[in-house]
């Protein structure tokens, strides 16, 4: 499986115990086991979302055994055997199992960098739309664009609107939390899930570079894809039903739209720009 002798547990938390291996022979075989598993379960079953102590056990001689979930009697995480490309395809298809694998059973810490890169893509799209709608033969305009001030302004606007979108989601889930009294809102994990599930914004750059008559439609489809990914990320992270996840997304969009209207009323030189951007449903 390409594990290279690694185990399915956190590094540095293993011990050695004897097991029976071979055909009728009893040997001392090294088995990785979690000494702190009783204190906290670090993984999740991708099928039923139940906590699990380990993903698989790594015996010596290259023998690996995937852990079976005690609740659903299925492998805790079948994706540990899959190629990353297959996992990515399943994530694009918004499969809950793939999301659980990425969020709970892997160590992915690129959400911060991905967020910045997505904001840069969104800022470039807005800057490109601003240039396309404000073409002029006045040399001063070209000097103004050369200073890149408009691009930085678009980056700031995109950052504020995304922050407002996240605030709307968190505010709704916080108000709704008494309904889920048994559930604890893990804000850090939810934020990470939302940032990672916004990877669809990376498609903005190809949509702009290969400009054609269907570019507006492509931008709308990208928006729908990002919202769908956020919807699935909320469901998987908090283990809530579709209705609550959908309402959380609507709350985020409502707060984001309020932020756009605020910018337009303040005439912070962004009214026409946001109008152009929002006309593409972004």
Tab-separated table of C-alpha atoms in Angstrom:
chain	number	residue	atom	x	y	z
A	1	UNK	CA	0.000	0.000	0.000
A	2	UNK	CA	2.995	2.228	-0.094
A	3	UNK	CA	3.036	2.794	3.653
A	4	UNK	CA	6.734	2.236	3.972
A	5	UNK	CA	6.428	0.519	7.336
A	6	UNK	CA	4.387	3.329	8.867
A	7	UNK	CA	1.460	2.600	11.093
A	8	UNK	CA	-2.034	4.002	11.300
A	9	UNK	CA	-1.423	5.688	14.637
A	10	UNK	CA	0.126	8.936	15.743
A	11	UNK	CA	3.944	8.772	15.792
A	12	UNK	CA	5.590	8.026	19.074
A	13	UNK	CA	2.567	6.418	20.685
A	14	UNK	CA	3.204	2.764	20.025
A	15	UNK	CA	4.204	-0.197	22.157
A	16	UNK	CA	5.073	-3.860	21.574
A	17	UNK	CA	2.934	-6.855	22.286
A	18	UNK	CA	2.994	-10.504	21.261
A	19	UNK	CA	0.541	-11.950	18.746
A	20	UNK	CA	0.124	-15.256	17.044
A	21	UNK	CA	1.315	-15.337	13.430
A	22	UNK	CA	2.211	-17.914	10.807
A	23	UNK	CA	0.844	-21.375	10.123
A	24	UNK	CA	0.588	-23.153	13.423
A	25	UNK	CA	3.641	-21.370	14.848
A	26	UNK	CA	3.735	-18.839	17.610
A	27	UNK	CA	6.272	-16.046	17.064
A	28	UNK	CA	6.964	-12.757	18.719
A	29	UNK	CA	5.602	-10.212	16.274
A	30	UNK	CA	5.832	-6.455	16.702
A	31	UNK	CA	2.443	-4.788	16.701
A	32	UNK	CA	1.877	-1.055	16.847
A	33	UNK	CA	-0.764	-0.157	19.392
A	34	UNK	CA	-1.979	3.118	20.826
A	35	UNK	CA	-1.198	3.423	24.534
A	36	UNK	CA	-3.395	6.526	24.844
A	37	UNK	CA	-6.326	5.126	22.871
A	38	UNK	CA	-8.437	4.683	25.974
A	39	UNK	CA	-8.024	8.379	26.773
A	40	UNK	CA	-9.026	9.701	23.370
A	41	UNK	CA	-9.941	8.217	20.004
A	42	UNK	CA	-7.993	9.990	17.319
A	43	UNK	CA	-9.692	8.714	14.182
A	44	UNK	CA	-13.161	8.351	12.681
A	45	UNK	CA	-14.819	5.586	10.715
A	46	UNK	CA	-15.494	6.984	7.265
A	47	UNK	CA	-18.694	4.949	6.949
A	48	UNK	CA	-20.563	5.590	10.226
A	49	UNK	CA	-18.526	8.467	11.710
A	50	UNK	CA	-17.845	6.546	14.923
A	51	UNK	CA	-14.578	7.167	16.743
A	52	UNK	CA	-11.787	4.644	16.267
A	53	UNK	CA	-8.545	4.005	18.106
A	54	UNK	CA	-6.524	3.130	15.016
A	55	UNK	CA	-6.732	2.821	11.247
A	56	UNK	CA	-4.619	-0.303	10.842
A	57	UNK	CA	-1.983	-2.348	12.598
A	58	UNK	CA	1.491	-2.717	11.204
A	59	UNK	CA	3.001	-6.123	11.980
A	60	UNK	CA	6.594	-6.845	11.112
A	61	UNK	CA	7.517	-8.585	7.853
A	62	UNK	CA	5.333	-6.034	6.017
A	63	UNK	CA	2.033	-7.483	7.232
A	64	UNK	CA	-0.701	-4.849	7.574
A	65	UNK	CA	-4.221	-5.353	8.794
A	66	UNK	CA	-6.908	-2.698	8.374
A	67	UNK	CA	-8.970	-2.092	11.492
A	68	UNK	CA	-12.645	-3.049	11.330
A	69	UNK	CA	-15.151	-0.638	12.848
A	70	UNK	CA	-16.955	-2.121	15.842
A	71	UNK	CA	-20.113	-0.211	14.983
A	72	UNK	CA	-20.706	-0.882	11.277
A	73	UNK	CA	-18.344	-3.859	10.822
A	74	UNK	CA	-16.672	-2.163	7.845
A	75	UNK	CA	-13.055	-1.005	7.407
A	76	UNK	CA	-12.466	2.145	9.441
A	77	UNK	CA	-10.752	3.862	6.511
A	78	UNK	CA	-10.473	2.086	3.183
A	79	UNK	CA	-8.829	5.146	1.622
A	80	UNK	CA	-5.492	4.406	3.285
A	81	UNK	CA	-5.026	1.846	0.479
A	82	UNK	CA	-6.122	4.219	-2.284
A	83	UNK	CA	-4.023	6.385	-4.534
A	84	UNK	CA	-4.266	10.129	-3.737
A	85	UNK	CA	-5.736	10.760	-7.182
A	86	UNK	CA	-8.663	8.443	-6.407
A	87	UNK	CA	-9.198	10.207	-3.077
A	88	UNK	CA	-9.196	13.582	-4.844
A	89	UNK	CA	-11.757	12.380	-7.388
A	90	UNK	CA	-14.034	11.150	-4.604
A	91	UNK	CA	-13.638	14.490	-2.813
A	92	UNK	CA	-14.589	16.319	-6.017
A	93	UNK	CA	-17.684	14.115	-6.138
A	94	UNK	CA	-18.416	15.343	-2.578
A	95	UNK	CA	-18.471	11.865	-1.054
A	96	UNK	CA	-18.778	12.030	2.722
A	97	UNK	CA	-16.333	9.134	3.152
A	98	UNK	CA	-13.587	11.021	1.323
A	99	UNK	CA	-14.223	14.137	3.415
A	100	UNK	CA	-13.998	12.151	6.665
A	101	UNK	CA	-10.744	10.582	5.516
A	102	UNK	CA	-9.206	13.984	4.737
A	103	UNK	CA	-10.508	15.836	7.785
A	104	UNK	CA	-10.197	13.202	10.522
A	105	UNK	CA	-7.698	10.573	9.419
A	106	UNK	CA	-4.943	12.580	7.743
A	107	UNK	CA	-2.623	15.381	8.733
A	108	UNK	CA	-3.220	18.120	6.186
A	109	UNK	CA	-2.031	21.520	7.368
A	110	UNK	CA	-2.145	23.398	4.078
A	111	UNK	CA	-5.519	25.059	4.689
A	112	UNK	CA	-3.916	28.421	5.500
A	113	UNK	CA	-1.842	28.526	2.319
A	114	UNK	CA	-4.780	27.255	0.294
A	115	UNK	CA	-6.966	30.042	1.692
A	116	UNK	CA	-4.473	32.738	0.684
A	117	UNK	CA	-4.066	31.256	-2.792
A	118	UNK	CA	-7.835	31.038	-3.292
A	119	UNK	CA	-8.195	34.682	-2.234
A	120	UNK	CA	-5.494	35.638	-4.725
A	121	UNK	CA	-7.408	33.812	-7.466
A	122	UNK	CA	-10.628	35.583	-6.501
A	123	UNK	CA	-8.870	38.964	-6.310
A	124	UNK	CA	-7.371	38.408	-9.752
A	125	UNK	CA	-10.806	37.605	-11.171
A	126	UNK	CA	-12.270	40.825	-9.755
A	127	UNK	CA	-9.283	42.839	-10.914
A	128	UNK	CA	-9.618	41.336	-14.384
A	129	UNK	CA	-13.334	42.189	-14.478
A	130	UNK	CA	-12.568	45.733	-13.324
A	131	UNK	CA	-10.047	46.207	-16.098
A	132	UNK	CA	-12.349	44.678	-18.688
A	133	UNK	CA	-15.199	47.018	-17.742
A	134	UNK	CA	-13.069	50.165	-17.407
A	135	UNK	CA	-10.966	50.177	-20.535
A	136	UNK	CA	-9.811	53.626	-21.502
A	137	UNK	CA	-7.205	55.183	-23.753
A	138	UNK	CA	-6.176	57.585	-20.992
A	139	UNK	CA	-2.543	56.765	-20.065
A	140	UNK	CA	-3.319	57.583	-16.439
A	141	UNK	CA	-5.497	54.493	-16.230
A	142	UNK	CA	-2.635	52.266	-17.289
A	143	UNK	CA	-0.368	53.911	-14.727
A	144	UNK	CA	-3.004	53.317	-12.056
A	145	UNK	CA	-3.266	49.633	-12.940
A	146	UNK	CA	0.531	49.374	-13.139
A	147	UNK	CA	0.714	50.374	-9.483
A	148	UNK	CA	-1.369	47.290	-8.692
A	149	UNK	CA	-3.421	49.234	-6.153
A	150	UNK	CA	-6.667	47.922	-7.546
A	151	UNK	CA	-5.487	44.336	-7.204
A	152	UNK	CA	-4.664	44.801	-3.528
A	153	UNK	CA	-8.008	46.494	-3.024
A	154	UNK	CA	-9.780	43.533	-4.621
A	155	UNK	CA	-7.807	41.181	-2.376
A	156	UNK	CA	-8.934	43.101	0.711
A	157	UNK	CA	-12.568	43.041	-0.444
A	158	UNK	CA	-12.428	39.305	-1.164
A	159	UNK	CA	-10.917	38.674	2.282
A	160	UNK	CA	-13.586	40.713	4.064
A	161	UNK	CA	-16.418	39.064	2.167
A	162	UNK	CA	-15.083	35.577	2.880
A	163	UNK	CA	-14.706	36.503	6.551
A	164	UNK	CA	-18.323	37.694	6.590
A	165	UNK	CA	-19.397	34.435	4.940
A	166	UNK	CA	-17.652	32.368	7.621
A	167	UNK	CA	-19.028	34.586	10.407
A	168	UNK	CA	-22.557	33.974	9.121
A	169	UNK	CA	-22.010	30.205	9.178
A	170	UNK	CA	-20.473	30.175	12.652
A	171	UNK	CA	-23.146	32.529	14.039
A	172	UNK	CA	-25.960	30.282	12.818
A	173	UNK	CA	-24.318	27.149	14.171
A	174	UNK	CA	-23.675	28.874	17.491
A	175	UNK	CA	-27.318	29.950	17.824
A	176	UNK	CA	-28.493	26.519	16.747
A	177	UNK	CA	-26.127	24.730	19.147
A	178	UNK	CA	-28.722	24.199	21.964
A	179	UNK	CA	-30.599	21.931	19.553
A	180	UNK	CA	-27.485	19.774	19.426
A	181	UNK	CA	-26.801	19.847	23.167
A	182	UNK	CA	-24.792	16.658	22.994
A	183	UNK	CA	-22.579	17.955	20.205
A	184	UNK	CA	-19.658	20.295	20.803
A	185	UNK	CA	-18.869	22.853	18.126
A	186	UNK	CA	-15.237	22.352	17.134
A	187	UNK	CA	-14.582	25.772	15.630
A	188	UNK	CA	-10.991	25.043	14.636
A	189	UNK	CA	-11.848	21.867	12.759
A	190	UNK	CA	-14.880	23.490	11.127
A	191	UNK	CA	-12.800	26.438	9.923
A	192	UNK	CA	-10.192	24.067	8.534
A	193	UNK	CA	-12.926	22.087	6.767
A	194	UNK	CA	-14.421	25.229	5.207
A	195	UNK	CA	-11.035	26.450	4.001
A	196	UNK	CA	-10.079	23.101	2.497
A	197	UNK	CA	-13.488	22.656	0.858
A	198	UNK	CA	-13.108	26.024	-0.892
A	199	UNK	CA	-10.430	24.586	-3.176
A	200	UNK	CA	-12.835	24.932	-6.095
A	201	UNK	CA	-11.921	28.618	-6.299
A	202	UNK	CA	-8.639	27.538	-7.873
A	203	UNK	CA	-10.654	26.921	-11.035
A	204	UNK	CA	-11.221	30.668	-11.364
A	205	UNK	CA	-7.833	31.232	-12.962
A	206	UNK	CA	-8.286	28.707	-15.826
A	207	UNK	CA	-11.792	30.096	-16.391
A	208	UNK	CA	-10.322	33.568	-16.856
A	209	UNK	CA	-7.236	32.555	-18.850
A	210	UNK	CA	-9.244	30.514	-21.349
A	211	UNK	CA	-11.875	33.185	-21.778
A	212	UNK	CA	-14.795	32.369	-24.054
A	213	UNK	CA	-18.501	33.005	-24.397
A	214	UNK	CA	-19.306	30.494	-21.653
A	215	UNK	CA	-17.033	32.059	-19.018
A	216	UNK	CA	-19.984	33.569	-17.030
A	217	UNK	CA	-21.620	30.134	-16.917
A	218	UNK	CA	-18.356	28.565	-15.773
A	219	UNK	CA	-18.059	31.099	-12.956
A	220	UNK	CA	-21.585	30.310	-11.782
A	221	UNK	CA	-20.858	26.580	-11.835
A	222	UNK	CA	-17.660	27.124	-9.844
A	223	UNK	CA	-19.638	29.068	-7.244
A	224	UNK	CA	-22.195	26.269	-6.970
A	225	UNK	CA	-19.407	23.699	-6.638
A	226	UNK	CA	-17.701	25.663	-3.830
A	227	UNK	CA	-20.973	26.048	-1.939
A	228	UNK	CA	-21.729	22.349	-2.357
A	229	UNK	CA	-18.282	21.457	-1.023
A	230	UNK	CA	-18.773	23.785	1.972
A	231	UNK	CA	-22.172	22.190	2.581
A	232	UNK	CA	-20.674	18.702	2.643
A	233	UNK	CA	-17.769	19.832	4.841
A	234	UNK	CA	-20.188	21.213	7.448
A	235	UNK	CA	-22.244	18.017	7.418
A	236	UNK	CA	-19.201	15.783	7.838
A	237	UNK	CA	-17.452	17.898	10.461
A	238	UNK	CA	-20.442	18.417	12.746
A	239	UNK	CA	-22.358	15.261	11.795
A	240	UNK	CA	-25.579	17.213	11.295
A	241	UNK	CA	-28.459	16.765	8.869
A	242	UNK	CA	-28.737	18.375	5.447
A	243	UNK	CA	-31.303	20.943	6.553
A	244	UNK	CA	-29.059	22.520	9.187
A	245	UNK	CA	-26.050	22.498	6.875
A	246	UNK	CA	-28.101	24.151	4.133
A	247	UNK	CA	-29.369	26.831	6.517
A	248	UNK	CA	-25.815	27.487	7.685
A	249	UNK	CA	-24.717	28.088	4.091
A	250	UNK	CA	-27.683	30.412	3.522
A	251	UNK	CA	-26.775	32.358	6.668
A	252	UNK	CA	-23.220	32.770	5.416
A	253	UNK	CA	-24.420	34.018	2.035
A	254	UNK	CA	-26.814	36.441	3.714
A	255	UNK	CA	-24.065	38.013	5.848
A	256	UNK	CA	-21.740	38.127	2.840
A	257	UNK	CA	-24.386	39.919	0.759
A	258	UNK	CA	-24.914	42.372	3.621
A	259	UNK	CA	-21.200	43.137	3.568
A	260	UNK	CA	-21.345	43.810	-0.178
A	261	UNK	CA	-24.301	46.176	0.257
A	262	UNK	CA	-22.439	47.948	3.046
A	263	UNK	CA	-19.456	48.546	0.761
A	264	UNK	CA	-21.750	49.891	-1.929
A	265	UNK	CA	-23.505	52.304	0.435
A	266	UNK	CA	-20.211	53.513	1.860
A	267	UNK	CA	-19.038	54.165	-1.710
A	268	UNK	CA	-15.644	52.809	-0.871
A	269	UNK	CA	-14.879	52.835	-4.577
A	270	UNK	CA	-16.094	49.264	-4.728
A	271	UNK	CA	-19.758	49.590	-5.551
A	272	UNK	CA	-19.433	49.076	-9.286
A	273	UNK	CA	-16.748	46.454	-8.823
A	274	UNK	CA	-18.861	44.344	-6.481
A	275	UNK	CA	-21.821	44.771	-8.765
A	276	UNK	CA	-19.776	43.377	-11.624
A	277	UNK	CA	-18.564	40.515	-9.489
A	278	UNK	CA	-21.956	39.720	-8.056
A	279	UNK	CA	-23.449	39.754	-11.521
A	280	UNK	CA	-21.416	36.598	-12.078
A	281	UNK	CA	-22.979	35.168	-8.865
A	282	UNK	CA	-19.636	35.421	-7.095
